[in-house]
mmCIF file of C-alpha atoms in Angstrom:
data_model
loop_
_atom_site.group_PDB
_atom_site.id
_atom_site.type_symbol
_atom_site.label_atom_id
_atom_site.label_comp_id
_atom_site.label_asym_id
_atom_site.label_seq_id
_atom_site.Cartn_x
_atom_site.Cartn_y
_atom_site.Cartn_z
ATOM 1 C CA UNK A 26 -9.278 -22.007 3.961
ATOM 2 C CA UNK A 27 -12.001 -23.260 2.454
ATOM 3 C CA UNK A 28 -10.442 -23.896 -0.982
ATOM 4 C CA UNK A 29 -7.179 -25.478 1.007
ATOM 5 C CA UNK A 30 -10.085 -27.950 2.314
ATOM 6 C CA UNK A 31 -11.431 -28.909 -0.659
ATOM 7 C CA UNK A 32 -8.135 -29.490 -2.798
ATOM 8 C CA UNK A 33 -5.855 -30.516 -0.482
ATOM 9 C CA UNK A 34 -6.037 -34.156 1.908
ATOM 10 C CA UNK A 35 -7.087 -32.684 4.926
ATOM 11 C CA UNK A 36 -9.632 -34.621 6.938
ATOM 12 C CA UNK A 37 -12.942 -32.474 5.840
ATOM 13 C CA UNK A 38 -15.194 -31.428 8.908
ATOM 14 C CA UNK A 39 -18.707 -33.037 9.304
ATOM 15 C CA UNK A 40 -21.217 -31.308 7.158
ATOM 16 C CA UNK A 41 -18.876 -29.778 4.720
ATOM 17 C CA UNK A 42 -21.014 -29.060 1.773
ATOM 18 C CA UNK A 43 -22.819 -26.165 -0.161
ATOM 19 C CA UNK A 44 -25.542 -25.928 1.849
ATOM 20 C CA UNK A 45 -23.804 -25.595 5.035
ATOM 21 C CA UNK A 46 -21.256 -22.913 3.340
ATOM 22 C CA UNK A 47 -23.712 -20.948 1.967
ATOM 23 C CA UNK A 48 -25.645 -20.291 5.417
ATOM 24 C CA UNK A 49 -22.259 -19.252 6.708
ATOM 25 C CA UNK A 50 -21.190 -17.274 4.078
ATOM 26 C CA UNK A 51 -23.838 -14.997 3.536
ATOM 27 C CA UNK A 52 -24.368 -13.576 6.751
ATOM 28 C CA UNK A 53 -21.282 -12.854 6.695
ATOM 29 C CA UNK A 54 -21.195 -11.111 3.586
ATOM 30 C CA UNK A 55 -24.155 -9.069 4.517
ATOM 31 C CA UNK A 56 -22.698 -8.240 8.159
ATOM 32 C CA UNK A 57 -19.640 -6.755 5.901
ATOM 33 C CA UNK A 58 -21.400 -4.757 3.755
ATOM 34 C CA UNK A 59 -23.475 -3.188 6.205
ATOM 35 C CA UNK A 60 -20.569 -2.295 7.914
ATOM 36 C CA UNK A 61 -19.036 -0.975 4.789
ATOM 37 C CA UNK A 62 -21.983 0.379 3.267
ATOM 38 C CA UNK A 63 -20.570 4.104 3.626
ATOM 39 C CA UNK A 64 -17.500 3.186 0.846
ATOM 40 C CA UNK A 65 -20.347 1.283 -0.867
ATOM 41 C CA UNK A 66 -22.249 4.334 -1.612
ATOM 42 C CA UNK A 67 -19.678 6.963 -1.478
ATOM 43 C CA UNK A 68 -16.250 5.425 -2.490
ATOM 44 C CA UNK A 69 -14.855 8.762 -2.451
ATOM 45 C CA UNK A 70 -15.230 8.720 1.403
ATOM 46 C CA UNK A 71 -12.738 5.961 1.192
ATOM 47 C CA UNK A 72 -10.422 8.177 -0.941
ATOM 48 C CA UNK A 73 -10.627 10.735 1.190
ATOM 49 C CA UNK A 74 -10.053 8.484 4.755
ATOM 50 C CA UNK A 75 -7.278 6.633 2.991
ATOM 51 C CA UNK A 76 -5.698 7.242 -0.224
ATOM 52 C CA UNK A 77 -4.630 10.703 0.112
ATOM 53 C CA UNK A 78 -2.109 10.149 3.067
ATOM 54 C CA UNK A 79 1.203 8.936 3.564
ATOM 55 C CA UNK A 80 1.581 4.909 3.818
ATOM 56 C CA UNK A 81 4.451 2.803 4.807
ATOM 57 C CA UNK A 82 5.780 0.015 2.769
ATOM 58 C CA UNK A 83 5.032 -3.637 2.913
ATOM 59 C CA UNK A 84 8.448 -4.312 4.613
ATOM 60 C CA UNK A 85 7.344 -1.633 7.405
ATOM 61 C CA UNK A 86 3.854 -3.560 8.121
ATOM 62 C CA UNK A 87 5.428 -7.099 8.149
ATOM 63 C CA UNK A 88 8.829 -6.030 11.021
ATOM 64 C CA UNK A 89 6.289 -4.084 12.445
ATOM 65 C CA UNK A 90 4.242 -6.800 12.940
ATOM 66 C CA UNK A 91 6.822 -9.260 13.816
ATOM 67 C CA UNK A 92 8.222 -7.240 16.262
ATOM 68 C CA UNK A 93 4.809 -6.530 18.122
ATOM 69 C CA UNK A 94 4.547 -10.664 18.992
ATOM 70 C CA UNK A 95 8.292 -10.847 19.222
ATOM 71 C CA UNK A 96 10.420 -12.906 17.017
ATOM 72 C CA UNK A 97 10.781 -16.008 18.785
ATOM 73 C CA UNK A 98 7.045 -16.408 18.853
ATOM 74 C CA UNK A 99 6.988 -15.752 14.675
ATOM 75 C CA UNK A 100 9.696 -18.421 15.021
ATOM 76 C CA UNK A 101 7.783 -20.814 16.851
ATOM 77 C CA UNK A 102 4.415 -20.059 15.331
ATOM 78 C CA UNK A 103 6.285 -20.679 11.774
ATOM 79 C CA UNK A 104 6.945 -24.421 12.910
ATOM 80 C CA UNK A 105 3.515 -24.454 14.510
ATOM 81 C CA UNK A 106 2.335 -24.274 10.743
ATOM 82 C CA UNK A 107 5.070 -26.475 9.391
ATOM 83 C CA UNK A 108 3.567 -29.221 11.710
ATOM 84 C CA UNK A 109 0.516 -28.341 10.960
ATOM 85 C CA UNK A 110 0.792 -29.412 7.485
ATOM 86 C CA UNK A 111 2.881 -32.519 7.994
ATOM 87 C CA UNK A 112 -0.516 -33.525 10.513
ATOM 88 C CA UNK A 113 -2.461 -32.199 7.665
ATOM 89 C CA UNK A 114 -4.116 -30.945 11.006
ATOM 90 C CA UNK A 115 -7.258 -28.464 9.559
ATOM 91 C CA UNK A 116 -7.098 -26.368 13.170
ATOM 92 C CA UNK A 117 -3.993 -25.331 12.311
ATOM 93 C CA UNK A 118 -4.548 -24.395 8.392
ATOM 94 C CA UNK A 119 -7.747 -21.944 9.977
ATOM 95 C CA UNK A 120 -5.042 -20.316 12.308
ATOM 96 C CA UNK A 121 -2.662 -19.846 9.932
ATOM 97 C CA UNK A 122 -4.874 -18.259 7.347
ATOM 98 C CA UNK A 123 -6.179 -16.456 9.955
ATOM 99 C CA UNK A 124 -2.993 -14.449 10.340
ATOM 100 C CA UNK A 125 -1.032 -14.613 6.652
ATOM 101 C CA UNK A 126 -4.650 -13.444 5.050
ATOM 102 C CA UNK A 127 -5.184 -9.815 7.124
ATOM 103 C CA UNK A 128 -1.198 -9.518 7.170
ATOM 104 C CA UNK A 129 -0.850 -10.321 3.279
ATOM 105 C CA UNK A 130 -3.946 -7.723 2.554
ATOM 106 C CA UNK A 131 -2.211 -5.177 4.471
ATOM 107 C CA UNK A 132 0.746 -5.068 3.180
ATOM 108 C CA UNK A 133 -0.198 -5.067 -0.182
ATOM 109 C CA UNK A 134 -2.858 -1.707 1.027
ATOM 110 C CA UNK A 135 0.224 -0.454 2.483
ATOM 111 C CA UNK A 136 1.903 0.692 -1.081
ATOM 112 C CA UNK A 137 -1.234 2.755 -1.955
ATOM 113 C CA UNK A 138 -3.079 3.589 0.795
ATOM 114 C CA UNK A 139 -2.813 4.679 4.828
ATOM 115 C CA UNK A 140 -2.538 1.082 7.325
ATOM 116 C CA UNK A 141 -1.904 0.699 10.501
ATOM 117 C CA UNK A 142 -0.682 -2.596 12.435
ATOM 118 C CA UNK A 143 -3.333 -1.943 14.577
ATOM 119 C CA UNK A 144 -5.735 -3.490 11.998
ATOM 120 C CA UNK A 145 -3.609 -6.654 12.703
ATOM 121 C CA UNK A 146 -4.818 -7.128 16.251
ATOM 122 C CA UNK A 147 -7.026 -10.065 14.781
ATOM 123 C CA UNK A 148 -4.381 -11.700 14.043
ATOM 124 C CA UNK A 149 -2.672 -12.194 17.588
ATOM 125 C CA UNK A 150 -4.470 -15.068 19.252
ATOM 126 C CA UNK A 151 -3.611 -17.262 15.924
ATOM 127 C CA UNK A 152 0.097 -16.494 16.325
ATOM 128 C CA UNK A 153 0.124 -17.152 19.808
ATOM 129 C CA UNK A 154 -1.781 -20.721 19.367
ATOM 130 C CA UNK A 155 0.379 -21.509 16.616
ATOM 131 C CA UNK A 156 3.161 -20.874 18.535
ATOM 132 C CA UNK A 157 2.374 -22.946 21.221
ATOM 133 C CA UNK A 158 1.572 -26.236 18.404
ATOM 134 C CA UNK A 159 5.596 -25.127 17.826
ATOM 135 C CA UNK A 160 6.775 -25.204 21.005
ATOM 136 C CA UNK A 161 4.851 -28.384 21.985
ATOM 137 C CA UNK A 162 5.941 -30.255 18.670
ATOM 138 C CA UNK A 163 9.818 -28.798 19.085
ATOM 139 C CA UNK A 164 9.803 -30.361 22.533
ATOM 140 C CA UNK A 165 7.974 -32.987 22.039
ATOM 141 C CA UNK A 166 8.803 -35.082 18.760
ATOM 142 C CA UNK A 167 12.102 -33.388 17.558
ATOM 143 C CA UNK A 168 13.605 -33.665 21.371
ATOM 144 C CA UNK A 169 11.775 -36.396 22.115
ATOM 145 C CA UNK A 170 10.281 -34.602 25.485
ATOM 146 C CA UNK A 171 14.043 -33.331 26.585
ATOM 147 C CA UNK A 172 13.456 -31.574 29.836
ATOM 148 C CA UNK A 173 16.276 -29.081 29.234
ATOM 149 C CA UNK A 174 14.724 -28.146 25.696
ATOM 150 C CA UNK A 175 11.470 -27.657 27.362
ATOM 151 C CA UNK A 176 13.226 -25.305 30.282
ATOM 152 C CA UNK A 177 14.762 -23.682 27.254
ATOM 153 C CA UNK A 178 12.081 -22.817 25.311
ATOM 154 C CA UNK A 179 10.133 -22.141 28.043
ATOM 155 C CA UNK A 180 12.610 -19.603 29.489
ATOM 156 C CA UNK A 181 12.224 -17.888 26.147
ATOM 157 C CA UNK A 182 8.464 -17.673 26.354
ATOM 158 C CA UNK A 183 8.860 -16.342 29.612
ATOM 159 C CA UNK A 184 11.821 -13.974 29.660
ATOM 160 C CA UNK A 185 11.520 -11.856 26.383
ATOM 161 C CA UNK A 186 7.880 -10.920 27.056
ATOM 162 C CA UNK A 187 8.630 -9.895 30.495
ATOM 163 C CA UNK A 188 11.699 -7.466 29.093
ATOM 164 C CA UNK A 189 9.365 -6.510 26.572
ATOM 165 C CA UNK A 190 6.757 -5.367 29.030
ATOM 166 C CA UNK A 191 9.429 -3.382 30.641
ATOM 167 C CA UNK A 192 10.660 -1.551 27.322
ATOM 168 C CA UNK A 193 7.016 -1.492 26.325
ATOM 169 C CA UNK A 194 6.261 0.830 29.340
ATOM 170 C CA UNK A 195 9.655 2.563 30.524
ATOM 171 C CA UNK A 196 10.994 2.940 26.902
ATOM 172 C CA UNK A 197 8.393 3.003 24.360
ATOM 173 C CA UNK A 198 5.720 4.869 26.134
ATOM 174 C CA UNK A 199 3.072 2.031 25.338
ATOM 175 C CA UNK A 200 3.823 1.625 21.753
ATOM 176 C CA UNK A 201 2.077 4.901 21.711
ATOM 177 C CA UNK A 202 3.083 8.105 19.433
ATOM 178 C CA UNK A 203 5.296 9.919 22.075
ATOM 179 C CA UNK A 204 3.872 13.483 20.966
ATOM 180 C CA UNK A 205 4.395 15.147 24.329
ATOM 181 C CA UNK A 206 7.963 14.420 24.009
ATOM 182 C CA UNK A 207 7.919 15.632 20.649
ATOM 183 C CA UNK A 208 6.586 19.087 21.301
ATOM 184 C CA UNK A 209 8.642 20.294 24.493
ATOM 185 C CA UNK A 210 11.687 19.782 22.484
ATOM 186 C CA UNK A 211 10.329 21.915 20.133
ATOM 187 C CA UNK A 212 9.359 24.277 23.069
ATOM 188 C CA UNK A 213 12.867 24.120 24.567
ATOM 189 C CA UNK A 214 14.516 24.974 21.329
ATOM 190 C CA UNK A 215 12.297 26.777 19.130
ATOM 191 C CA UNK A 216 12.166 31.301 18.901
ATOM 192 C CA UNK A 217 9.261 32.024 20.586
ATOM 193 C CA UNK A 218 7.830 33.624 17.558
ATOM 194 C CA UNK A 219 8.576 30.342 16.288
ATOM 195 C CA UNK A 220 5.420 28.911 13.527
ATOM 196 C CA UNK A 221 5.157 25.056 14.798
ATOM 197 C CA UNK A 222 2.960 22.858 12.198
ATOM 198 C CA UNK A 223 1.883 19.026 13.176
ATOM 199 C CA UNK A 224 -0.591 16.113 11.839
ATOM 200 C CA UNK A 225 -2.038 16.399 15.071
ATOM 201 C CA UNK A 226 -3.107 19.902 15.873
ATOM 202 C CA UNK A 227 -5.277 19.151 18.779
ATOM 203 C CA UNK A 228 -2.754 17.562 20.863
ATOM 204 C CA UNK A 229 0.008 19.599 19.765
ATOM 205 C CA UNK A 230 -1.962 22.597 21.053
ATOM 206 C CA UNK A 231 -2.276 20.861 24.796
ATOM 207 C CA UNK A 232 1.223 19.804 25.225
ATOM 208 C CA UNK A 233 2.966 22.451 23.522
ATOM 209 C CA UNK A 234 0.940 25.722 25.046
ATOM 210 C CA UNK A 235 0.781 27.572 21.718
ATOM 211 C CA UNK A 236 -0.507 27.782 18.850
ATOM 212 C CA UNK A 237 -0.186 24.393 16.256
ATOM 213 C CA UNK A 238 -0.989 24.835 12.585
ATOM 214 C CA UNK A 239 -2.014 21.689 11.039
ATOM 215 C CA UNK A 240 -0.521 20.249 8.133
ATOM 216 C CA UNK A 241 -3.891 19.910 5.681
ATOM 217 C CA UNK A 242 -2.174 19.335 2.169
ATOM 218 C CA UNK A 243 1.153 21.023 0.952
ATOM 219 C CA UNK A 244 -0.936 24.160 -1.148
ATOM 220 C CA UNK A 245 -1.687 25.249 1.947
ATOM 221 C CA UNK A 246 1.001 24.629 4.201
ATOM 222 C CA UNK A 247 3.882 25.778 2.106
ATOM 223 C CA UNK A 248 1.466 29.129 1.697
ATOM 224 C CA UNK A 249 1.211 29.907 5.553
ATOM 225 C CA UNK A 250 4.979 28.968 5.933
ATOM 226 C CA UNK A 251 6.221 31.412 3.169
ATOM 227 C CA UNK A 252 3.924 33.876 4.651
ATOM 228 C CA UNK A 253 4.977 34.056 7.800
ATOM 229 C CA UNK A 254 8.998 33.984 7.066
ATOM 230 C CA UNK A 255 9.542 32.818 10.439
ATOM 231 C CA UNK A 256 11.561 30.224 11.701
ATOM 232 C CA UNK A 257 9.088 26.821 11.325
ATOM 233 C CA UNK A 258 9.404 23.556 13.572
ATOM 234 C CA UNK A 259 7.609 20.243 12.362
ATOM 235 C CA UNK A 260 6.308 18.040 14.669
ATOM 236 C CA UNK A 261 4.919 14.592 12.572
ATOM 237 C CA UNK A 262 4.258 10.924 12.962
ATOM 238 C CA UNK A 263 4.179 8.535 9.856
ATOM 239 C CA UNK A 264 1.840 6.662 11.472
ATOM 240 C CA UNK A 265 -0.722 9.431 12.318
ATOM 241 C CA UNK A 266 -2.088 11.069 8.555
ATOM 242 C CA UNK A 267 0.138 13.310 6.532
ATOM 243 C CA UNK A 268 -0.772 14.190 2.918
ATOM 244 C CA UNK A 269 2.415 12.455 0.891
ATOM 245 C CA UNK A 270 3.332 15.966 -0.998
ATOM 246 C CA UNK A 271 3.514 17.872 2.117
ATOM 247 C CA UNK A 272 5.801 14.965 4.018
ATOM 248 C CA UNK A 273 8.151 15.053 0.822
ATOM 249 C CA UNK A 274 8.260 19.160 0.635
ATOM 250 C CA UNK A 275 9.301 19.112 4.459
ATOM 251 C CA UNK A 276 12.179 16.460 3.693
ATOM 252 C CA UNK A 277 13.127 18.139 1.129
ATOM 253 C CA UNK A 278 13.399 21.998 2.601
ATOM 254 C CA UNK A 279 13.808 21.305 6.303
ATOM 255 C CA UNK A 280 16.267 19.868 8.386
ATOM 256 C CA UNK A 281 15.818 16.372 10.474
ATOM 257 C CA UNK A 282 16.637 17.261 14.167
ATOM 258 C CA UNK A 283 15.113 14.957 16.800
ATOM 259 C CA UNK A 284 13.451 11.007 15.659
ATOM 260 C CA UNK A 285 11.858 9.582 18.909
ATOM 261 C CA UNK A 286 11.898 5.635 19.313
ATOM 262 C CA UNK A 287 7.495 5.857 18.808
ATOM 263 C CA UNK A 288 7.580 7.558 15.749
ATOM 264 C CA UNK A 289 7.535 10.971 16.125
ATOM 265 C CA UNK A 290 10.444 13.225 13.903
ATOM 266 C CA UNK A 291 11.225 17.149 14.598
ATOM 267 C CA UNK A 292 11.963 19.417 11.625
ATOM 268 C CA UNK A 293 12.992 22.725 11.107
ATOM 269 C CA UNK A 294 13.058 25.032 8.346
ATOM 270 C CA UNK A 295 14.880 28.503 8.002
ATOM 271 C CA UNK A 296 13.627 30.594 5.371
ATOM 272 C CA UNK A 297 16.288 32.798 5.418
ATOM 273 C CA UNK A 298 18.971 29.813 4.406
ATOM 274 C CA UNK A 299 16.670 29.270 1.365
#
């Protein structure tokens, strides 16, 4: 943003200089690091959190994120920018840095590392503002103030939300990995000798009433599995942590049964047909 400032002809604020910067800056910088100062001095921490688990790709963190603030509001927040820059209006530069910057950043982190679109929630009160500069400049300079392009768009703003709150809490359990609806189909179909694994052991031990095994890294998991030459259910979320080797193995050897809107896929393997 502040680069944008000083190459490009936008109007600069009052008291733009190095001075001014740098008490803004550094703060900031220090705030960051202290935060941070656990990767500082162990970076392997980091690895460890973040690098050894399965990721999605960029396209994943960008529909993701689309979807969450709904399309038309992408839509409208997209001309909210392009007005922005016609009115070489600085407001609307901040905002949309403010949300390309942390999306950009994630979805490159996305092709090495774990993300979540949760990290995006920064992000949502810039879309929404720059949506409204594009609703406000579609109704009010392209349409020159039509009433029944302002009903229109403002039926939009209105309508989709309200249908998404609906699927948001009848449908998609609150955006929320639907776990418990993972594990009683595995209880209504699996042998009751039946090993069930998970990347989430402690919940898959209250909803499902037996025993979970957690899925720590593929050595181990493929171990207990061949061990136990019983018939073996996986319950897993790509958004929860899963170590990359072990998600590949259980795509390769097991057999997709059940995918739940939030997330959540069913396996199972049967030694016997290996």
């Amino acid at each position: 943003y502040i680069m944008f400032l000083a190459v490009f002809p936008f109007e600069k604020p009052v008291g733009f200089n190095l001075k001014n910067l740098t008490f803004l800056l550094i703060p900031g910088f220090i705030l960051g690091l202290i935060f941070a100062w656990d990767f500082v001095r162990d970076p392997m921490l980091w690895q460890k959190l973040y690098f050894s688990w399965i990721g999605r790709g960029p396209f994943d963190v960008f529909w993701e994120y689309i979807k969450g603030i709904d399309v038309h509001i992408a839509l409208l927040a997209v001309l909210g920018v392009f007005y922005g820059w016609r009115t070489q209006n600085r407001l609307i530069l901040l905002l949309t840095f403010n949300v390309a910057v942390p999306l950009i950043i994630l979805m490159i982190a996305s092709q090495f590392q774990f993300t979540h679109n949760r990290y995006l929630f920064i992000t949502i009160v810039g879309s929404f503002v720059l949506a409204a500069y594009g609703a406000a400049w579609l109704v009010k300079d392209v349409f020159k103030g039509s009433c029944i392009v302002a009903a229109f768009v403002g039926v939009i703003i209105l309508l989709i939300p309200i249908q998404d709150q609906v699927d948001y809490h009848m449908k998609l359990n609150g955006w929320r990995i639907d776990w418990k609806s993972g594990f009683s189909y595995v209880m209504d179909h699996a042998d009751e000798d039946a090993l069930v694994m998970s990347n989430n052991v402690d919940v898959g031990g209250v909803y499902a009433g037996m025993g979970v095994v957690g899925l720590d890294s593929r050595e181990t998991a493929v171990s207990q599995i061949n061990a136990s030459q019983k018939q073996t259910w996986f319950v897993i979320s790509g958004t929860a942590r899963l170590d990359p080797a072990m998600y590949k193995w259980i795509t390769e050897n097991g057999t997709l049964v059940y995918t739940l809107p939030t997330k959540v896929e069913i396996f199972n393997y049967q030694p016997a047909a290996q």
